Coordinates of C-alpha atoms in Angstrom, one line a residue:
M1 CA 56.1 16.7 32.0
T2 CA 55.2 14.4 34.9
T3 CA 57.5 13.1 37.6
E4 CA 56.3 10.2 39.7
F5 CA 57.6 9.4 43.2
S6 CA 56.9 5.8 43.8
R7 CA 55.4 4.6 47.0
R8 CA 58.5 2.4 47.6
T9 CA 60.9 5.2 47.3
A10 CA 58.9 7.9 49.1
L11 CA 57.8 5.7 52.0
K12 CA 60.7 3.5 52.7
G13 CA 61.4 3.0 56.3
A14 CA 58.0 4.3 57.5
L15 CA 55.8 3.7 56.9
I16 CA 46.3 21.7 48.9
G17 CA 42.3 36.9 42.3
T18 CA 42.4 39.8 44.3
A19 CA 43.5 43.3 43.3
A20 CA 45.8 43.4 46.3
L21 CA 47.7 40.3 44.9
A22 CA 48.2 42.0 41.6
T23 CA 50.8 44.2 43.2
L24 CA 52.8 41.2 44.5
R25 CA 55.9 41.1 42.1
A26 CA 58.9 39.0 42.1
V27 CA 61.8 40.7 43.7
P28 CA 65.1 40.5 41.8
G29 CA 67.5 38.0 43.6
W30 CA 70.9 39.3 44.9
A31 CA 72.6 35.9 43.8
Q32 CA 71.7 33.0 41.5
G33 CA 68.8 31.0 42.8
R34 CA 67.8 33.7 45.4
G35 CA 64.8 36.0 45.5
G36 CA 61.4 35.9 43.9
T37 CA 57.8 35.2 44.9
L38 CA 56.1 31.9 44.7
T39 CA 52.3 31.9 44.7
A40 CA 50.6 28.7 45.8
G41 CA 46.9 27.9 45.5
L42 CA 45.0 26.4 48.5
T43 CA 41.7 24.6 47.9
Y44 CA 40.2 25.4 51.3
D45 CA 39.4 28.6 53.3
I46 CA 41.5 29.1 56.4
D47 CA 39.9 29.2 59.7
T48 CA 43.0 30.2 61.8
L49 CA 46.7 30.4 61.5
N50 CA 47.2 28.8 64.9
V51 CA 48.4 25.2 64.0
Y52 CA 46.7 23.8 67.1
S53 CA 43.4 25.3 66.4
T54 CA 42.9 24.8 62.7
G55 CA 40.6 22.1 61.4
Y56 CA 42.5 21.9 58.2
L57 CA 46.1 20.9 57.2
G58 CA 48.4 23.6 58.2
D59 CA 50.1 24.5 54.8
V60 CA 50.8 28.0 55.8
Q61 CA 51.6 27.3 59.3
A62 CA 54.2 24.7 58.3
A63 CA 56.2 27.4 56.6
V64 CA 56.0 29.8 59.5
V65 CA 56.0 27.7 62.7
E66 CA 58.5 24.8 63.4
G67 CA 58.5 21.9 65.8
L68 CA 61.2 19.8 67.4
L69 CA 60.9 17.1 64.8
A70 CA 59.3 16.8 61.4
P71 CA 58.7 14.1 58.8
N72 CA 60.7 14.4 55.6
G73 CA 59.8 13.4 52.1
Q74 CA 60.3 9.8 52.9
A75 CA 58.0 9.9 56.0
E76 CA 60.9 9.5 58.3
Y77 CA 61.2 11.8 61.3
V78 CA 64.2 14.2 61.3
P79 CA 65.3 16.8 63.8
V80 CA 64.4 20.4 63.3
L81 CA 64.5 22.5 66.5
A82 CA 65.9 19.4 68.3
T83 CA 69.4 18.3 67.5
E84 CA 68.4 14.5 67.1
V85 CA 65.2 12.3 67.1
P86 CA 65.1 10.7 70.6
T87 CA 65.2 6.9 70.5
L88 CA 65.8 4.0 72.8
Q89 CA 69.1 3.4 71.1
N90 CA 70.5 6.8 71.5
G91 CA 69.2 7.2 75.0
G92 CA 66.7 10.0 74.2
I93 CA 64.0 7.6 75.3
V94 CA 64.2 5.8 78.6
L95 CA 61.5 3.3 79.8
T96 CA 60.6 3.8 83.5
D97 CA 58.3 2.3 86.1
G98 CA 59.0 -1.3 84.9
G99 CA 58.4 -0.3 81.3
K100 CA 55.0 1.3 82.0
K101 CA 56.2 4.9 81.4
M102 CA 58.9 6.7 79.6
T103 CA 61.1 9.8 79.6
V104 CA 61.9 11.6 76.5
T105 CA 64.8 14.1 76.4
Y106 CA 65.1 16.7 73.7
K107 CA 68.4 18.4 73.1
L108 CA 67.6 21.8 71.5
R109 CA 69.3 23.6 68.6
P110 CA 71.4 26.6 69.8
G111 CA 71.1 30.0 68.1
V112 CA 67.6 29.8 67.1
K113 CA 65.6 33.0 67.2
W114 CA 61.9 33.7 67.1
H115 CA 60.8 36.1 64.3
D116 CA 60.9 39.0 66.8
G117 CA 64.6 38.2 67.5
Q118 CA 64.0 36.7 71.0
P119 CA 65.9 33.4 71.6
F120 CA 64.2 30.1 71.4
T121 CA 64.7 28.0 74.6
S122 CA 63.4 25.0 76.5
A123 CA 61.0 27.2 78.3
D124 CA 59.1 27.5 75.0
V125 CA 58.7 23.7 75.0
K126 CA 57.3 23.5 78.3
F127 CA 55.0 26.5 77.8
T128 CA 53.7 24.8 74.6
W129 CA 52.6 21.8 76.6
E130 CA 51.0 23.9 79.3
A131 CA 49.2 26.2 76.9
V132 CA 47.8 23.4 74.6
K133 CA 46.5 21.3 77.5
D134 CA 44.9 24.2 79.3
E135 CA 41.2 23.4 79.4
K136 CA 40.3 27.0 78.5
F137 CA 42.1 26.7 75.1
I138 CA 39.7 25.4 72.4
A139 CA 42.2 23.2 70.3
E140 CA 41.3 21.1 67.3
S141 CA 43.4 18.5 69.0
K142 CA 45.2 18.2 72.2
D143 CA 46.8 14.9 71.4
G144 CA 49.9 14.1 73.4
T145 CA 49.3 16.6 76.2
E146 CA 47.5 14.2 78.4
D147 CA 50.4 11.7 78.1
I148 CA 52.9 13.9 79.7
E149 CA 52.8 14.5 83.4
S150 CA 55.8 16.9 83.9
I151 CA 58.6 18.6 81.9
E152 CA 61.9 19.5 83.2
T153 CA 64.2 22.3 81.8
P154 CA 67.5 22.0 83.5
D155 CA 69.0 24.4 81.1
E156 CA 67.9 26.5 78.1
L157 CA 68.7 23.8 75.5
T158 CA 67.3 20.7 77.3
A159 CA 63.7 19.6 77.7
I160 CA 63.0 16.4 79.6
C161 CA 59.5 15.2 79.1
H162 CA 58.1 12.6 81.6
Y163 CA 55.3 10.6 80.2
N164 CA 52.7 8.7 82.3
T165 CA 52.6 6.0 79.7
V166 CA 54.6 4.5 76.8
A167 CA 53.4 6.8 74.1
S168 CA 54.5 5.2 70.7
D169 CA 53.0 8.2 68.8
F170 CA 55.1 10.8 70.7
A171 CA 56.9 12.0 67.5
S172 CA 53.6 12.7 65.7
T173 CA 51.9 14.8 68.3
L174 CA 52.3 18.1 70.0
F175 CA 55.9 19.3 69.7
T176 CA 56.1 18.1 66.1
F177 CA 53.3 20.4 64.9
G178 CA 54.9 23.6 66.4
I179 CA 56.4 25.4 69.4
L180 CA 54.6 28.4 70.8
P181 CA 56.6 31.5 72.1
K182 CA 56.3 31.8 75.8
H183 CA 57.5 35.4 75.8
A184 CA 54.7 36.5 73.4
L185 CA 51.9 34.3 74.6
E186 CA 52.2 33.8 78.4
G187 CA 49.1 35.2 80.1
K188 CA 47.3 35.6 76.8
D189 CA 44.0 34.0 75.6
L190 CA 45.0 31.6 72.8
N191 CA 41.5 31.5 71.5
T192 CA 41.4 35.2 70.6
D193 CA 44.9 36.4 70.6
V194 CA 46.4 38.2 67.4
Y195 CA 48.7 35.1 67.2
N196 CA 45.8 33.3 65.5
E197 CA 46.0 35.9 62.6
K198 CA 49.8 36.4 62.7
P199 CA 51.7 33.5 64.3
L200 CA 55.1 34.2 65.7
G201 CA 57.5 31.3 64.8
T202 CA 61.0 30.3 64.1
G203 CA 60.5 29.2 60.5
P204 CA 61.9 30.4 57.2
F205 CA 58.9 32.6 56.5
M206 CA 57.0 35.2 58.5
V207 CA 53.3 36.2 58.1
K208 CA 53.1 39.7 56.6
E209 CA 49.4 39.9 55.8
F210 CA 46.3 37.6 56.2
K211 CA 43.3 38.6 54.3
R212 CA 40.5 36.1 55.2
G213 CA 39.0 34.3 52.3
Q214 CA 41.7 35.7 49.9
Y215 CA 45.3 35.2 50.7
V216 CA 48.1 35.0 53.2
L217 CA 51.3 36.8 52.4
T218 CA 54.6 35.6 54.0
E219 CA 58.0 37.1 53.7
R220 CA 61.5 35.8 54.1
N221 CA 62.8 35.5 57.6
P222 CA 66.2 37.3 57.4
N223 CA 67.4 35.6 60.6
Y224 CA 66.5 32.1 59.9
W225 CA 68.8 29.6 61.6
R226 CA 69.2 27.1 58.7
K227 CA 71.9 27.5 56.1
D228 CA 72.6 25.6 52.9
D229 CA 75.6 23.4 52.2
K230 CA 77.7 26.3 51.3
G231 CA 76.9 28.1 54.5
E232 CA 74.6 30.6 52.8
A233 CA 71.5 31.9 54.6
L234 CA 68.2 30.4 53.9
P235 CA 65.4 30.5 52.7
Y236 CA 66.1 31.4 49.0
L237 CA 62.6 32.9 48.2
D238 CA 61.8 36.4 49.2
Q239 CA 58.0 35.7 49.4
L240 CA 55.6 32.8 49.6
V241 CA 52.0 33.7 48.8
F242 CA 49.0 31.4 49.6
K243 CA 45.9 32.2 47.6
I244 CA 42.6 30.8 48.8
I245 CA 40.8 29.3 45.9
P246 CA 38.2 26.7 47.0
D247 CA 36.6 26.5 43.5
S248 CA 38.5 23.8 41.4
N249 CA 37.8 25.5 38.1
T250 CA 39.1 28.8 39.2
L251 CA 42.1 27.1 40.6
M252 CA 42.9 25.4 37.4
T253 CA 42.4 28.7 35.3
Q254 CA 44.8 30.6 37.5
L255 CA 47.4 27.7 37.3
K256 CA 47.3 27.6 33.5
S257 CA 47.4 31.5 33.3
G258 CA 50.6 31.6 35.4
E259 CA 48.9 33.3 38.3
L260 CA 49.8 30.4 40.5
G261 CA 53.3 28.7 40.6
L262 CA 52.2 25.8 42.8
V263 CA 49.1 23.7 43.5
V264 CA 49.6 20.7 45.7
Q265 CA 46.1 19.2 45.3
V266 CA 45.1 19.2 41.5
P267 CA 41.6 17.6 41.1
Y268 CA 42.1 14.2 39.5
N269 CA 39.6 14.8 36.8
Q270 CA 41.3 18.1 35.8
A271 CA 44.9 16.8 35.8
K272 CA 44.9 16.2 32.0
Q273 CA 44.4 20.0 31.5
I274 CA 48.0 20.6 32.6
E275 CA 49.5 18.3 30.1
G276 CA 51.4 20.2 27.5
V277 CA 50.9 23.6 29.2
A278 CA 54.3 25.4 28.8
G279 CA 56.0 26.2 32.0
L280 CA 54.2 23.7 34.1
E281 CA 54.9 20.1 35.3
T282 CA 53.2 17.6 37.4
I283 CA 54.4 15.4 40.1
K284 CA 52.5 12.3 41.4
G285 CA 53.5 11.5 45.0
P286 CA 52.0 9.1 47.6
L287 CA 49.8 10.3 50.5
L288 CA 49.1 8.7 53.9
S289 CA 45.4 9.2 53.3
W290 CA 42.1 7.5 52.4
Q291 CA 38.7 8.5 51.2
H292 CA 35.7 7.2 53.3
L293 CA 32.0 7.4 53.8
D294 CA 31.0 7.9 57.4
F295 CA 27.6 7.4 59.2
N296 CA 26.2 9.8 61.7
F297 CA 25.3 7.8 64.9
K298 CA 23.6 10.9 66.3
G299 CA 21.3 11.1 63.2
P300 CA 18.7 8.9 61.7
K301 CA 17.9 5.8 63.7
S302 CA 18.2 3.6 60.6
L303 CA 22.0 4.4 60.4
Q304 CA 22.4 2.8 63.8
D305 CA 21.2 -0.5 62.2
L306 CA 24.2 -2.6 61.2
A307 CA 22.2 -4.1 58.4
V308 CA 21.8 -0.8 56.9
R309 CA 25.4 0.1 57.0
K310 CA 26.5 -3.3 55.7
A311 CA 23.9 -2.9 52.9
I312 CA 25.6 0.4 52.0
A313 CA 29.0 -1.1 52.0
H314 CA 27.9 -3.8 49.6
A315 CA 26.5 -1.1 47.3
M316 CA 29.8 0.7 46.9
N317 CA 31.6 -0.1 43.6
R318 CA 35.2 1.2 44.3
Q319 CA 36.2 0.5 40.8
T320 CA 33.6 2.9 39.5
L321 CA 34.9 5.5 41.9
V322 CA 38.4 5.0 40.7
R323 CA 37.4 5.3 37.0
A324 CA 35.4 8.4 37.7
Q325 CA 38.5 10.1 39.3
G326 CA 40.8 9.5 36.3
G327 CA 42.2 6.2 37.7
F328 CA 44.4 7.9 40.3
P329 CA 43.0 6.5 43.6
E330 CA 43.4 2.8 44.6
P331 CA 40.6 0.7 46.3
V332 CA 41.1 0.1 50.0
K333 CA 39.2 -1.9 52.7
S334 CA 40.9 -0.5 55.8
P335 CA 41.7 2.9 57.3
V336 CA 45.3 1.6 57.7
V337 CA 46.5 2.3 54.1
P338 CA 48.7 -0.7 52.8
V339 CA 51.9 1.3 52.8
F340 CA 52.0 0.9 56.5
K341 CA 53.3 -2.6 56.2
D342 CA 54.0 -3.0 59.9
L343 CA 50.3 -2.1 60.7
Y344 CA 48.2 -3.1 57.7
D345 CA 46.2 -6.4 58.0
P346 CA 45.6 -7.9 54.5
N347 CA 43.1 -10.3 56.3
T348 CA 40.8 -7.5 57.3
P349 CA 37.2 -8.4 56.5
D350 CA 35.8 -6.9 53.3
Y351 CA 32.4 -6.0 51.8
A352 CA 32.5 -6.9 48.1
F353 CA 30.4 -4.9 45.6
D354 CA 27.2 -7.0 45.5
V355 CA 24.0 -5.2 44.8
A356 CA 22.0 -8.4 45.2
Q357 CA 23.4 -9.0 48.8
A358 CA 22.8 -5.3 49.7
N359 CA 19.0 -5.6 48.7
K360 CA 18.7 -8.9 50.6
L361 CA 20.1 -7.4 53.8
L362 CA 17.5 -4.6 53.6
D363 CA 14.7 -6.9 52.7
D364 CA 15.5 -9.2 55.6
A365 CA 15.7 -6.2 57.9
G366 CA 12.3 -5.2 57.0
Y367 CA 13.0 -2.1 54.9
A368 CA 10.5 -2.3 52.0
K369 CA 10.5 -0.3 48.9
G370 CA 7.8 2.3 48.3
S371 CA 6.1 3.3 45.0
D372 CA 9.1 5.7 44.4
G373 CA 11.6 3.0 44.9
I374 CA 12.8 4.2 48.2
R375 CA 12.8 1.9 51.2
A376 CA 11.2 2.6 54.6
K377 CA 10.5 0.9 57.9
D378 CA 8.4 1.9 60.8
G379 CA 7.7 5.3 59.3
E380 CA 11.3 6.1 58.6
T381 CA 12.4 6.6 55.0
L382 CA 15.9 5.6 54.1
S383 CA 16.6 9.2 52.7
Y384 CA 19.7 10.8 54.0
R385 CA 21.6 14.1 53.6
I386 CA 25.1 13.5 52.2
V387 CA 27.7 16.1 52.7
V388 CA 31.0 16.8 50.8
Q389 CA 33.1 19.9 50.6
A390 CA 31.5 22.2 47.9
G391 CA 34.0 23.2 45.2
R392 CA 36.2 20.2 45.6
A393 CA 35.7 18.6 42.2
D394 CA 36.9 15.1 43.0
D395 CA 34.6 14.8 46.0
E396 CA 31.5 16.3 44.2
L397 CA 32.1 13.8 41.4
A398 CA 32.4 10.9 43.8
E399 CA 29.3 12.0 45.6
Q400 CA 27.3 11.7 42.4
V401 CA 28.7 8.1 42.0
I402 CA 27.7 7.2 45.5
I403 CA 24.2 8.8 45.2
A404 CA 23.6 6.6 42.1
Q405 CA 24.9 3.5 43.9
L406 CA 22.6 4.0 46.8
K407 CA 19.6 4.5 44.6
A408 CA 20.3 1.1 43.2
I409 CA 19.4 -0.5 46.6
G410 CA 16.5 1.9 47.4
I411 CA 18.3 4.6 49.4
A412 CA 18.0 8.3 48.6
A413 CA 21.0 10.5 49.3
N414 CA 20.4 14.2 48.8
P415 CA 23.4 16.6 48.5
D416 CA 23.9 19.1 51.3
N417 CA 27.4 20.3 50.4
K418 CA 29.1 23.0 52.4
T419 CA 32.0 25.3 51.8
G420 CA 35.1 26.1 53.9
V421 CA 34.5 26.5 57.5
A422 CA 30.9 25.4 57.2
Y423 CA 32.1 22.0 56.1
R424 CA 34.6 21.8 58.9
E425 CA 31.9 22.6 61.4
A426 CA 29.6 19.9 59.9
R427 CA 32.3 17.3 60.0
Y428 CA 33.2 18.0 63.7
K429 CA 29.7 18.6 65.0
G430 CA 27.9 15.8 63.1
D431 CA 25.8 18.1 60.9
Y432 CA 25.1 15.4 58.3
D433 CA 23.7 11.9 57.9
L434 CA 26.4 10.7 55.6
I435 CA 29.7 12.5 54.9
Y436 CA 32.3 11.7 52.2
G437 CA 35.8 13.0 52.6
R438 CA 39.4 12.1 53.4
W439 CA 41.7 11.7 56.4
I440 CA 45.5 12.0 56.2
T441 CA 47.7 10.7 58.9
S442 CA 51.2 11.4 60.2
A443 CA 54.1 9.1 59.5
D444 CA 53.2 7.4 62.8
P445 CA 49.4 7.1 62.6
V446 CA 47.0 7.4 65.5
Y447 CA 43.5 6.1 64.7
S448 CA 41.8 6.7 68.0
V449 CA 41.4 10.4 67.0
F450 CA 39.0 9.2 64.2
Y451 CA 37.2 6.4 65.9
G452 CA 37.8 6.6 69.7
T453 CA 34.9 7.5 71.8
K454 CA 36.7 10.7 72.7
G455 CA 38.4 11.1 69.5
A456 CA 39.0 14.7 68.4
N457 CA 37.9 14.0 64.9
N458 CA 34.9 11.7 65.8
G459 CA 32.1 14.0 64.9
Q460 CA 29.9 11.1 64.0
G461 CA 29.4 10.2 67.7
Y462 CA 30.6 6.6 67.3
S463 CA 31.5 4.7 70.5
N464 CA 32.8 1.1 71.0
P465 CA 34.4 0.5 74.5
K466 CA 36.0 -2.7 73.1
L467 CA 37.7 -0.7 70.4
D468 CA 38.9 2.0 72.9
E469 CA 40.5 -0.8 74.9
V470 CA 42.4 -1.9 71.7
F471 CA 43.5 1.7 71.0
A472 CA 44.9 2.0 74.6
K473 CA 47.0 -1.1 73.8
L474 CA 48.0 -0.1 70.4
E475 CA 49.1 3.4 71.3
N476 CA 50.9 2.6 74.5
T477 CA 53.7 0.1 73.4
L478 CA 56.9 0.4 71.5
D479 CA 57.0 -3.3 70.7
P480 CA 56.5 -3.8 66.9
A481 CA 54.8 -7.3 67.2
E482 CA 52.4 -6.1 69.9
R483 CA 51.5 -3.0 67.7
K484 CA 50.9 -5.2 64.6
A485 CA 48.6 -7.6 66.6
H486 CA 46.6 -4.7 68.1
A487 CA 46.3 -3.0 64.8
A488 CA 45.0 -6.2 63.2
E489 CA 42.3 -6.4 66.0
M490 CA 41.5 -2.7 65.6
Q491 CA 40.9 -3.2 61.8
K492 CA 38.7 -6.3 62.4
I493 CA 36.5 -4.4 64.8
L494 CA 36.1 -1.4 62.5
A495 CA 35.3 -3.8 59.6
E496 CA 32.6 -5.6 61.6
D497 CA 31.0 -2.7 63.4
L498 CA 31.3 -0.5 60.3
P499 CA 31.2 3.2 61.5
S500 CA 32.9 4.1 58.3
I501 CA 33.5 2.6 54.9
P502 CA 37.1 3.0 53.6
L503 CA 36.8 3.4 49.8
T504 CA 40.0 4.6 48.2
T505 CA 43.5 5.6 49.0
N506 CA 45.1 8.6 47.2
V507 CA 48.1 10.0 45.4
A508 CA 48.9 13.7 45.3
V509 CA 48.7 15.2 41.9
I510 CA 51.0 18.3 42.3
A511 CA 51.4 21.0 39.6
K512 CA 54.2 23.5 39.7
T513 CA 56.1 25.9 37.6
T514 CA 59.1 24.4 35.9
K515 CA 61.1 27.2 37.6
L516 CA 60.5 25.9 41.0
K517 CA 63.5 23.7 42.1
D518 CA 64.3 21.4 45.1
F519 CA 60.6 20.9 45.7
V520 CA 60.1 17.3 47.3
P521 CA 56.5 16.1 48.0
N522 CA 55.7 15.3 51.6
P523 CA 53.1 12.4 52.0
T524 CA 52.2 13.2 55.6
N525 CA 49.8 15.4 57.4
M526 CA 52.5 17.9 57.9
T527 CA 52.0 19.0 54.3
N528 CA 54.2 19.8 51.4
F529 CA 55.2 23.0 53.0
V530 CA 57.1 21.6 56.0
D531 CA 60.4 22.2 54.4
T532 CA 60.4 25.3 52.1
S533 CA 63.7 26.8 53.0
H534 CA 65.5 25.2 50.1
W535 CA 62.9 26.0 47.4
H536 CA 64.1 28.3 44.8
L537 CA 63.1 29.7 41.5
E538 CA 65.3 29.2 38.6
G539 CA 66.4 32.4 36.7

């Protein structure tokens, strides 16, 4: 059975066996709908369980650590550890200094306790900001920390954040991803502390065991603050287990055998394997993500030649990529996916599939074909290393399509695929010539992290001062009209300068046991595990 969540519905208003695991049995529930163990399969290795350090989506972390706010299944921000989402209308946001700065006040939820029983307070909010911005802490991203100049904590349930700018993305950074416990981490080295293996949170599940490369076992938090509509304690599940299975074939085998009850990232070309399997159903939901081919500006000199990048763009047949992946993705021409109607510019310049034009660009730029059909100029052959994440079936298939399309214009692309952490390191350090992968954004997207000169995810070494100026304007206004205009200019610059080729946007193909109820897909980078407390197993 397949359930489809349409983009219109899910995005209105806003915009992924060990012997030890064989012993993990479902525990009988003490009431209907309670108890049991759900085992989820992850398609990537986990580097750390510190949500601010990881280079991957924080699936496990989202079930353990909570933030002040979170995006729901409709990509709308809702309160979690805060009692309401601050806005201009409710007085939670106040513009200051003639509209150049702002103050955001969070009212915190009373009665919340950390997993060790200590109370959650405003001191934890202030400590999170101080700890993440600390230059000694090696974070994957410190987004949001530099925008805050001070935080007041007049009482235990109030945090007043004074911003040195108007940060339109305040809800999608820092305090949304998770709050750190001051009492457990103050004075500790966040780079090496045991917290990275066993994070202390306020969430519905607590980390019991983390076996690197194999699994993470989490158990029900018996003192979780949230209750259901009947006033009963949450969460319902006793255990939530995450098995690390980077190989797509193994993932599908364990899903069909019943070893897994949930896979949130089924490879497109393997989705049909689930059809008709007793006890399984699939859900197709939207994702705020896009697939892209990036150029390394620190690599071969030829990739700094705009003519080469344009030729490669013209060589990309997106429809072939879509067909190769079961028809699930959709072609795109901008990193701003069309569901962001307030930001997407349909007039963004495009590079149509045109092999003749691609060849002409390379001919005119002086790149001549050799006897082997590969082009060269001034002693440099157009032969590149292309990297995708090994074991990810969709990406490996797309890579083969891209290699064939590049060969048609006299460019050789040689696979240099990497697994797990090695892929992450290559992506962030620029250990590639070409890299194919995906980015996924929050419900309030920030693109400077990908393409800004100092962007945390800009491993390709791309820099454009004019674009940086546009980012500064786009990300420092709350005015919808101004944001739309700056977003259009951003998309135009990216299309003309071409540091990256947006190729397709995605849907999530999620497979789950039919026994799992109250599961709602989340299209944002906060992952499908951001709200697990209501999940329960039927029977």
